Amino acid sequence: MRTSVRTALLTCLALLIGVACAAAQPAPPSAFGGASSAAPNAPGPSAAPPSPSFAFGPPQAVALHAPGLVGAFFSWVVDTQQTMQRELAGGVKRLKTGDPFIAAVSLAGLSFLYGVVHALGPGHGKTVISSYVVANEETVRRSVIISFIAAAIQAMTAVAVIGIFAIALNASGLTIKAWSLQLESASYALIALVGLWLLFGQLRALWRRFRPAPAFAPAGAGGPQVDFDDHDHGHDHGHAHAFARGDHDHDHGHDHGHDHHGHHHGQGEACHHIVDAKDVSGPMSWRKITAVVFSVGIRPCSGAILVLIFALTQGLFWAGVAATFAMAFGTALTVAGLATLALGSRELALRLGGNSGAWAEGVWTVCAIGGASLIVLFGATLFVASLGPARPF
Amino acid sequence: MKPTAPQLRIRRRQFGCLCAAVALLASSPASAHPHVWATVRSEIVFGPDHKITAIRQAWTFDEFYTAMAIQGLDTNGDGVYSKEELAPLAKVNVESLHEFAYFTFVHFNDDNKPLPLDAPKDYWVTYENPVSTLHFTLPLKTPLDPREKPVAVDVYDPTFFVAFGFAKKDPVKVSGAIPADCKVELEKPDAGAEADAKALSEAFFSQLGPNSNFGSQFAQTVNIVCNKK
């Protein structure tokens, strides 16, 4: 798994470099001539007078401005997003009019950046994934991988929704919106259920810990920091694959017998966990991870839906798909960054106790119960909100 | 080296602050996150008795939303999105706008509670490549006389899913018999710092719930003001 992720990343990088090199070949002089050549045919009869910077004539809005310093920051965020979205639209169009290589590279880059910023908004799993990794015995590397799988599923959901409804069924935008909202509600409901399941598991583990019986000896034997590859010794061999089949290439052969004591420390991880305290949280489990990424991933990213439909109307669906995945790469990075930050806080909290086992136990308990509770609360709140009146746009 | 007890107490307090910071960071920019941009052009409609009877709206949407909205609506396949073909879209838009008070908030004399509006009777969508515009007229339940008290019209989405901004050119027009000493004007955004504290607390906390009022801080206002004799 680890190597395959690394391979995938390297492949992406190699592709980008390759395309960039190809684009550096001498290009015809008309590379960006298309933008201005679109000018004569645009304005409709009743359109407002064309503004000088645009080929077409729709009215341009004044910049939004909220009062205060914080408001200025939010205004900037909003403005940046609008600029990026316009750039994205321009990027898709340049594929037809400009040099295709340059256009492809800039579209990929733009989509990636858009994804990084866009993920700060709701609906990309940052709360769920951060809470999950904090509540469970997860490492930085694992939370990065979880973020990437969730983003990939989300991208595939968006492509599937547009592929089925817009292309196969030629459904209207209203139908697509309605289906996206259904998926969104389902995602929130699933998040709440997954949270409940995690919470139940944590509470059960906690209950076991406080029983006098020495039932938990084996769990600590593998060392506190379970390596990514040797998942679930003696636990969870069931591996629920029902959900994200084919979405990730994980190792079906259980790597028993090696790496048990391999301490793989990501940044921000303390070197000495208190072994006993680890029992509070469950062991690394693909079943849990699958549930988390699936519940997050079945909600299509609204940004991706818009880019896909826009690309489709330009007759460049493939560009939309590529942009969607570049965007997913960006959102995954942001989500992974926030999850890492959350993990860093947990590790810091653990270190604050010095060598106090009781303190570490307390931190683990709070993280485990608090994280799972947060997921339940988050999913339930958004699910209820999603049942409200449908948005007009 | 084992830290002393007071050291630990301080560090734990610091940790509390860190936790709060992380929680805010994780949730704060969430609502500064519109998905649809709309350029607003409004018309203030005056009746023969010089009272405001209706607000006429024309909202031009961005290219991305437009592509989504008109998808699949060229029912006769002639490549033209006619007013008739776009009629179902206009109907759904306007009917669901009802739940959101048409994102149009009419205030009489700085009254905090917006005045009730009737459901629009005429509404349609036009498509001029690459953007679409939703037109509708919102009748006021009771006509307002701006010479009595100042009238203000805010256009915004409280949840900030849609970012409404008035057009740079001709943001607001007058239709009908406006009283001679009255004028309509778009309020300039106030860069003053007096709202800082309010914005700070509202920005962080109002958006945590689904009934967020986050968008109100971006509201743009049309004032109908008259010179008192």
Coordinates of N, CA and C in Angstrom, one line a residue, chain A residues 105-255:
Chain A
V105 N -1.9 22.0 -18.9 CA -1.0 22.1 -17.7 C -1.6 23.2 -16.8
S106 N -2.0 24.4 -17.4 CA -2.5 25.4 -16.6 C -3.9 25.1 -16.0
L107 N -4.7 24.3 -16.8 CA -5.9 23.9 -16.2 C -5.7 22.9 -15.0
A108 N -4.8 22.0 -15.2 CA -4.5 21.1 -14.1 C -4.0 21.8 -12.8
G109 N -3.1 22.8 -13.1 CA -2.6 23.6 -11.9 C -3.7 24.4 -11.3
L110 N -4.5 25.0 -12.1 CA -5.6 25.8 -11.6 C -6.6 25.0 -10.7
S111 N -6.9 23.8 -11.3 CA -7.8 22.9 -10.6 C -7.3 22.5 -9.3
F112 N -6.0 22.2 -9.3 CA -5.3 21.8 -8.0 C -5.4 22.9 -7.0
L113 N -5.1 24.1 -7.4 CA -5.1 25.3 -6.5 C -6.5 25.5 -6.0
Y114 N -7.5 25.4 -6.9 CA -8.9 25.6 -6.6 C -9.3 24.5 -5.5
G115 N -8.8 23.3 -5.7 CA -9.1 22.3 -4.7 C -8.5 22.6 -3.4
V116 N -7.3 23.1 -3.3 CA -6.7 23.4 -2.0 C -7.5 24.4 -1.3
V117 N -8.0 25.5 -2.0 CA -8.8 26.5 -1.4 C -10.2 26.0 -1.1
H118 N -10.7 25.3 -2.1 CA -12.1 24.9 -2.0 C -12.3 23.9 -0.8
A119 N -11.3 23.2 -0.4 CA -11.5 22.2 0.6 C -11.7 22.9 2.0
L120 N -11.3 24.1 2.1 CA -11.6 24.8 3.3 C -13.1 25.0 3.6
G121 N -13.8 25.0 2.5 CA -15.3 25.0 2.7 C -15.8 23.7 3.2
P122 N -17.1 23.7 3.4 CA -17.7 22.5 4.0 C -17.8 21.4 3.0
G123 N -17.9 20.1 3.5 CA -18.2 19.0 2.6 C -17.1 18.3 2.0
H124 N -15.9 18.5 2.5 CA -14.8 17.7 2.0 C -14.1 16.8 3.1
G125 N -14.9 16.6 4.2 CA -14.5 15.6 5.1 C -13.4 16.1 6.1
K126 N -13.1 17.4 6.1 CA -12.0 17.7 7.0 C -12.4 17.5 8.5
T127 N -13.6 17.8 8.9 CA -14.0 17.6 10.2 C -14.0 16.1 10.5
V128 N -14.7 15.3 9.6 CA -14.8 13.9 9.9 C -13.5 13.2 10.0
I129 N -12.6 13.5 9.0 CA -11.3 12.8 8.9 C -10.4 13.2 10.1
S130 N -10.4 14.5 10.4 CA -9.6 15.0 11.5 C -10.1 14.3 12.8
S131 N -11.4 14.3 13.0 CA -11.9 13.7 14.2 C -11.6 12.2 14.3
Y132 N -11.7 11.6 13.1 CA -11.4 10.2 13.1 C -10.0 9.9 13.5
V133 N -9.1 10.6 12.8 CA -7.7 10.2 13.1 C -7.3 10.6 14.5
V134 N -7.9 11.6 15.1 CA -7.6 11.9 16.5 C -8.1 10.9 17.4
A135 N -9.3 10.4 17.1 CA -10.0 9.5 18.0 C -9.4 8.1 17.9
N136 N -8.7 7.8 16.9 CA -8.1 6.5 16.7 C -6.6 6.5 16.7
E137 N -6.0 5.4 16.8 CA -4.6 5.3 16.8 C -4.0 5.4 15.4
E138 N -4.1 6.6 14.8 CA -3.7 6.8 13.5 C -2.4 7.7 13.4
T139 N -1.6 7.4 12.4 CA -0.4 8.1 12.2 C -0.6 9.2 11.1
V140 N 0.4 10.1 11.0 CA 0.3 11.1 10.0 C 0.2 10.5 8.6
R141 N 1.0 9.5 8.4 CA 1.0 8.9 7.0 C -0.4 8.3 6.7
R142 N -1.0 7.6 7.7 CA -2.3 7.1 7.5 C -3.3 8.1 7.2
S143 N -3.3 9.2 8.0 CA -4.3 10.2 7.8 C -4.2 10.9 6.4
V144 N -2.9 11.0 5.9 CA -2.7 11.5 4.5 C -3.4 10.5 3.6
I145 N -3.2 9.2 3.8 CA -3.8 8.3 2.8 C -5.3 8.3 2.9
I146 N -5.8 8.4 4.1 CA -7.3 8.4 4.3 C -7.8 9.6 3.6
S147 N -7.2 10.8 3.7 CA -7.6 12.0 3.0 C -7.7 11.8 1.5
F148 N -6.6 11.2 1.0 CA -6.5 11.0 -0.5 C -7.6 10.0 -1.0
I149 N -7.8 8.9 -0.2 CA -8.9 8.0 -0.7 C -10.2 8.7 -0.7
A150 N -10.5 9.4 0.4 CA -11.8 10.1 0.5 C -12.0 11.1 -0.7
A151 N -10.9 11.8 -1.0 CA -11.0 12.8 -2.1 C -11.2 12.1 -3.4
A152 N -10.5 10.9 -3.6 CA -10.6 10.2 -4.8 C -12.0 9.7 -5.0
I153 N -12.6 9.1 -3.9 CA -14.0 8.6 -4.0 C -15.0 9.8 -4.4
Q154 N -14.7 10.9 -3.7 CA -15.6 12.1 -4.0 C -15.5 12.5 -5.4
A155 N -14.3 12.5 -6.0 CA -14.1 12.8 -7.4 C -14.9 11.8 -8.3
M156 N -14.7 10.5 -8.0 CA -15.4 9.5 -8.8 C -16.9 9.6 -8.7
T157 N -17.4 10.0 -7.5 CA -18.9 10.2 -7.3 C -19.3 11.3 -8.3
A158 N -18.6 12.4 -8.3 CA -19.0 13.5 -9.1 C -19.0 13.1 -10.6
V159 N -17.9 12.4 -11.0 CA -17.8 12.0 -12.4 C -19.0 11.0 -12.7
A160 N -19.3 10.1 -11.8 CA -20.4 9.2 -12.0 C -21.7 9.9 -12.1
V161 N -21.9 10.8 -11.3 CA -23.2 11.6 -11.3 C -23.4 12.3 -12.6
I162 N -22.4 13.0 -13.1 CA -22.5 13.7 -14.4 C -22.5 12.7 -15.5
G163 N -21.7 11.6 -15.4 CA -21.7 10.6 -16.5 C -23.1 10.0 -16.7
I164 N -23.7 9.7 -15.6 CA -25.0 9.0 -15.7 C -26.1 9.9 -16.1
F165 N -26.2 11.1 -15.3 CA -27.4 11.9 -15.5 C -27.2 12.9 -16.7
A166 N -26.1 13.5 -16.8 CA -25.9 14.5 -17.9 C -25.7 13.9 -19.2
I167 N -24.8 12.8 -19.2 CA -24.4 12.3 -20.5 C -25.4 11.2 -20.9
A168 N -25.6 10.2 -20.0 CA -26.4 9.0 -20.4 C -27.8 9.4 -20.5
L169 N -28.4 10.2 -19.6 CA -29.8 10.4 -19.5 C -30.2 11.8 -20.0
N170 N -29.2 12.6 -20.3 CA -29.5 14.0 -20.7 C -30.5 14.7 -19.7
A171 N -30.3 14.4 -18.5 CA -31.2 15.0 -17.5 C -30.9 16.4 -17.3
S172 N -31.9 17.2 -16.8 CA -31.7 18.6 -16.6 C -30.9 18.9 -15.4
G173 N -30.4 20.1 -15.4 CA -29.6 20.6 -14.2 C -30.3 20.5 -12.9
L174 N -31.7 20.7 -13.0 CA -32.5 20.6 -11.8 C -32.5 19.1 -11.3
T175 N -32.5 18.2 -12.2 CA -32.5 16.7 -11.8 C -31.1 16.4 -11.1
I176 N -30.1 16.9 -11.8 CA -28.7 16.6 -11.2 C -28.6 17.2 -9.9
K177 N -29.1 18.5 -9.7 CA -29.0 19.1 -8.4 C -29.8 18.3 -7.4
A178 N -31.0 17.8 -7.7 CA -31.8 17.1 -6.8 C -31.0 15.8 -6.4
W179 N -30.4 15.1 -7.3 CA -29.7 13.9 -7.0 C -28.4 14.2 -6.1
S180 N -27.8 15.3 -6.4 CA -26.6 15.6 -5.6 C -27.0 15.9 -4.2
L181 N -28.2 16.5 -4.0 CA -28.7 16.8 -2.7 C -29.0 15.5 -1.9
Q182 N -29.6 14.6 -2.7 CA -29.9 13.3 -2.1 C -28.7 12.6 -1.6
L183 N -27.6 12.6 -2.4 CA -26.4 12.0 -2.0 C -25.8 12.7 -0.8
E184 N -25.9 14.0 -0.8 CA -25.4 14.8 0.3 C -26.1 14.4 1.6
S185 N -27.4 14.3 1.6 CA -28.2 13.9 2.8 C -27.7 12.5 3.2
A186 N -27.6 11.6 2.2 CA -27.2 10.2 2.5 C -25.8 10.2 3.2
S187 N -24.9 11.1 2.6 CA -23.6 11.1 3.2 C -23.6 11.6 4.6
Y188 N -24.4 12.6 4.9 CA -24.5 13.1 6.3 C -25.1 12.0 7.2
A189 N -26.1 11.3 6.8 CA -26.7 10.3 7.6 C -25.7 9.2 7.9
L190 N -24.9 8.8 6.8 CA -23.9 7.8 7.0 C -22.8 8.2 8.0
I191 N -22.4 9.5 7.8 CA -21.4 10.0 8.7 C -21.9 9.9 10.2
A192 N -23.1 10.3 10.4 CA -23.7 10.2 11.8 C -23.6 8.7 12.3
L193 N -24.0 7.8 11.4 CA -24.1 6.4 11.8 C -22.6 5.9 12.0
V194 N -21.7 6.2 11.1 CA -20.3 5.8 11.3 C -19.8 6.3 12.6
G195 N -20.2 7.6 12.9 CA -19.8 8.2 14.2 C -20.3 7.4 15.4
L196 N -21.6 7.0 15.3 CA -22.2 6.3 16.4 C -21.5 4.9 16.6
W197 N -21.1 4.3 15.4 CA -20.5 3.0 15.5 C -19.1 3.2 16.1
L198 N -18.3 4.2 15.7 CA -17.0 4.5 16.3 C -17.2 4.8 17.8
L199 N -18.2 5.6 18.1 CA -18.4 5.9 19.5 C -18.7 4.7 20.4
F200 N -19.5 3.9 19.8 CA -19.8 2.6 20.5 C -18.6 1.8 20.8
G201 N -17.8 1.7 19.7 CA -16.5 0.9 19.8 C -15.6 1.5 20.9
Q202 N -15.5 2.8 20.9 CA -14.6 3.5 21.9 C -15.1 3.2 23.3
L203 N -16.5 3.4 23.5 CA -17.0 3.2 24.8 C -16.9 1.8 25.3
R204 N -17.0 0.8 24.3 CA -16.8 -0.6 24.7 C -15.4 -0.8 25.1
A205 N -14.4 -0.3 24.4 CA -13.0 -0.4 24.7 C -12.8 0.2 26.1
L206 N -13.4 1.3 26.3 CA -13.2 2.0 27.6 C -13.7 1.1 28.7
W207 N -14.9 0.6 28.5 CA -15.5 -0.3 29.5 C -14.7 -1.5 29.8
R208 N -14.1 -2.1 28.8 CA -13.2 -3.2 29.0 C -12.0 -2.8 29.8
R209 N -11.4 -1.6 29.5 CA -10.2 -1.2 30.2 C -10.5 -1.1 31.7
F210 N -11.7 -0.7 32.1 CA -11.9 -0.5 33.5 C -12.4 -1.7 34.2
R211 N -12.5 -2.8 33.4 CA -12.8 -4.0 34.1 C -11.5 -4.6 34.7
P212 N -11.6 -5.2 35.8 CA -10.4 -5.7 36.4 C -9.7 -6.8 35.6
A213 N -10.4 -7.6 34.8 CA -9.8 -8.7 34.1 C -8.7 -8.3 33.2
P214 N -7.6 -9.0 33.1 CA -6.5 -8.6 32.2 C -6.8 -9.0 30.8
A215 N -7.9 -8.6 30.2 CA -8.3 -9.0 28.9 C -7.5 -8.4 27.8
F216 N -6.7 -7.3 28.1 CA -6.2 -6.6 27.0 C -4.7 -6.7 26.7
A217 N -4.1 -7.8 27.4 CA -2.7 -7.9 27.2 C -2.2 -8.0 25.7
P218 N -2.9 -8.7 24.8 CA -2.3 -8.8 23.5 C -2.3 -7.5 22.7
A219 N -3.2 -6.6 23.0 CA -3.2 -5.4 22.2 C -2.0 -4.5 22.3
G220 N -1.4 -4.5 23.5 CA -0.2 -3.7 23.7 C 1.0 -4.3 23.2
A221 N 1.0 -5.6 22.8 CA 2.2 -6.3 22.5 C 2.8 -5.8 21.2
G222 N 2.0 -5.3 20.3 CA 2.6 -4.9 19.0 C 3.3 -3.6 19.1
G223 N 3.4 -3.0 20.2 CA 4.1 -1.7 20.3 C 3.0 -0.7 20.1
P224 N 3.2 0.5 20.6 CA 2.1 1.5 20.6 C 1.9 2.0 19.1
Q225 N 2.9 2.1 18.4 CA 2.7 2.7 17.0 C 2.6 1.6 16.0
V226 N 1.4 1.3 15.6 CA 1.2 0.2 14.7 C 1.7 0.6 13.3
D227 N 2.5 -0.2 12.7 CA 2.9 0.2 11.4 C 1.7 0.1 10.4
F228 N 1.8 0.9 9.4 CA 0.7 1.0 8.4 C 0.4 -0.4 7.8
D229 N 1.4 -1.1 7.5 CA 1.2 -2.4 6.8 C 0.7 -3.5 7.6
D230 N 1.0 -3.5 8.9 CA 0.6 -4.7 9.6 C -0.7 -4.4 10.4
H231 N -1.7 -4.3 9.6 CA -3.0 -3.9 10.3 C -3.6 -5.0 11.0
D232 N -4.2 -4.7 12.1 CA -5.2 -5.6 12.7 C -4.7 -7.0 13.1
H233 N -3.7 -7.0 13.9 CA -3.3 -8.4 14.3 C -4.4 -8.9 15.3
G234 N -4.9 -9.9 14.8 CA -5.9 -10.6 15.7 C -7.2 -9.8 15.8
H235 N -7.4 -8.8 15.1 CA -8.6 -8.0 15.1 C -9.2 -7.8 13.7
D236 N -10.4 -7.8 13.6 CA -11.0 -7.3 12.4 C -10.6 -7.9 11.1
H237 N -10.5 -9.2 11.2 CA -10.0 -9.9 9.9 C -11.1 -9.9 8.9
G238 N -12.3 -9.5 9.3 CA -13.4 -9.5 8.4 C -13.3 -8.6 7.2
H239 N -12.7 -7.5 7.4 CA -12.5 -6.5 6.3 C -13.7 -6.3 5.5
A240 N -14.5 -5.4 5.8 CA -15.7 -5.1 5.0 C -15.3 -4.4 3.7
H241 N -15.4 -5.2 2.6 CA -15.0 -4.6 1.4 C -16.2 -4.1 0.6
A242 N -17.3 -4.3 1.2 CA -18.6 -4.0 0.4 C -18.6 -2.6 -0.2
F243 N -18.0 -1.7 0.5 CA -18.2 -0.3 0.1 C -17.3 0.1 -1.1
A244 N -16.1 0.4 -0.8 CA -15.3 1.1 -1.8 C -14.5 0.1 -2.6
R245 N -15.2 -0.8 -3.2 CA -14.5 -1.8 -4.0 C -13.7 -1.2 -5.1
G246 N -12.5 -1.5 -5.1 CA -11.6 -1.0 -6.2 C -11.2 0.4 -6.1
D247 N -11.6 1.0 -5.0 CA -11.2 2.4 -4.8 C -9.8 2.6 -4.3
H248 N -9.4 1.5 -3.7 CA -8.0 1.6 -3.2 C -7.4 0.2 -3.3
D249 N -6.1 0.2 -3.5 CA -5.5 -1.1 -3.7 C -4.9 -1.6 -2.4
H250 N -5.7 -2.0 -1.5 CA -5.0 -2.4 -0.3 C -4.6 -3.8 -0.2
D251 N -3.7 -4.0 0.7 CA -3.0 -5.3 0.8 C -3.9 -6.4 1.4
H252 N -4.2 -7.3 0.7 CA -5.1 -8.3 1.2 C -4.4 -9.4 2.1
G253 N -3.2 -9.6 1.7 CA -2.4 -10.5 2.6 C -2.0 -9.8 3.8
H254 N -2.3 -10.4 4.9 CA -2.0 -9.7 6.2 C -0.5 -9.9 6.5
D255 N 0.2 -8.9 6.7 CA 1.6 -9.0 6.9 C 1.9 -9.4 8.3

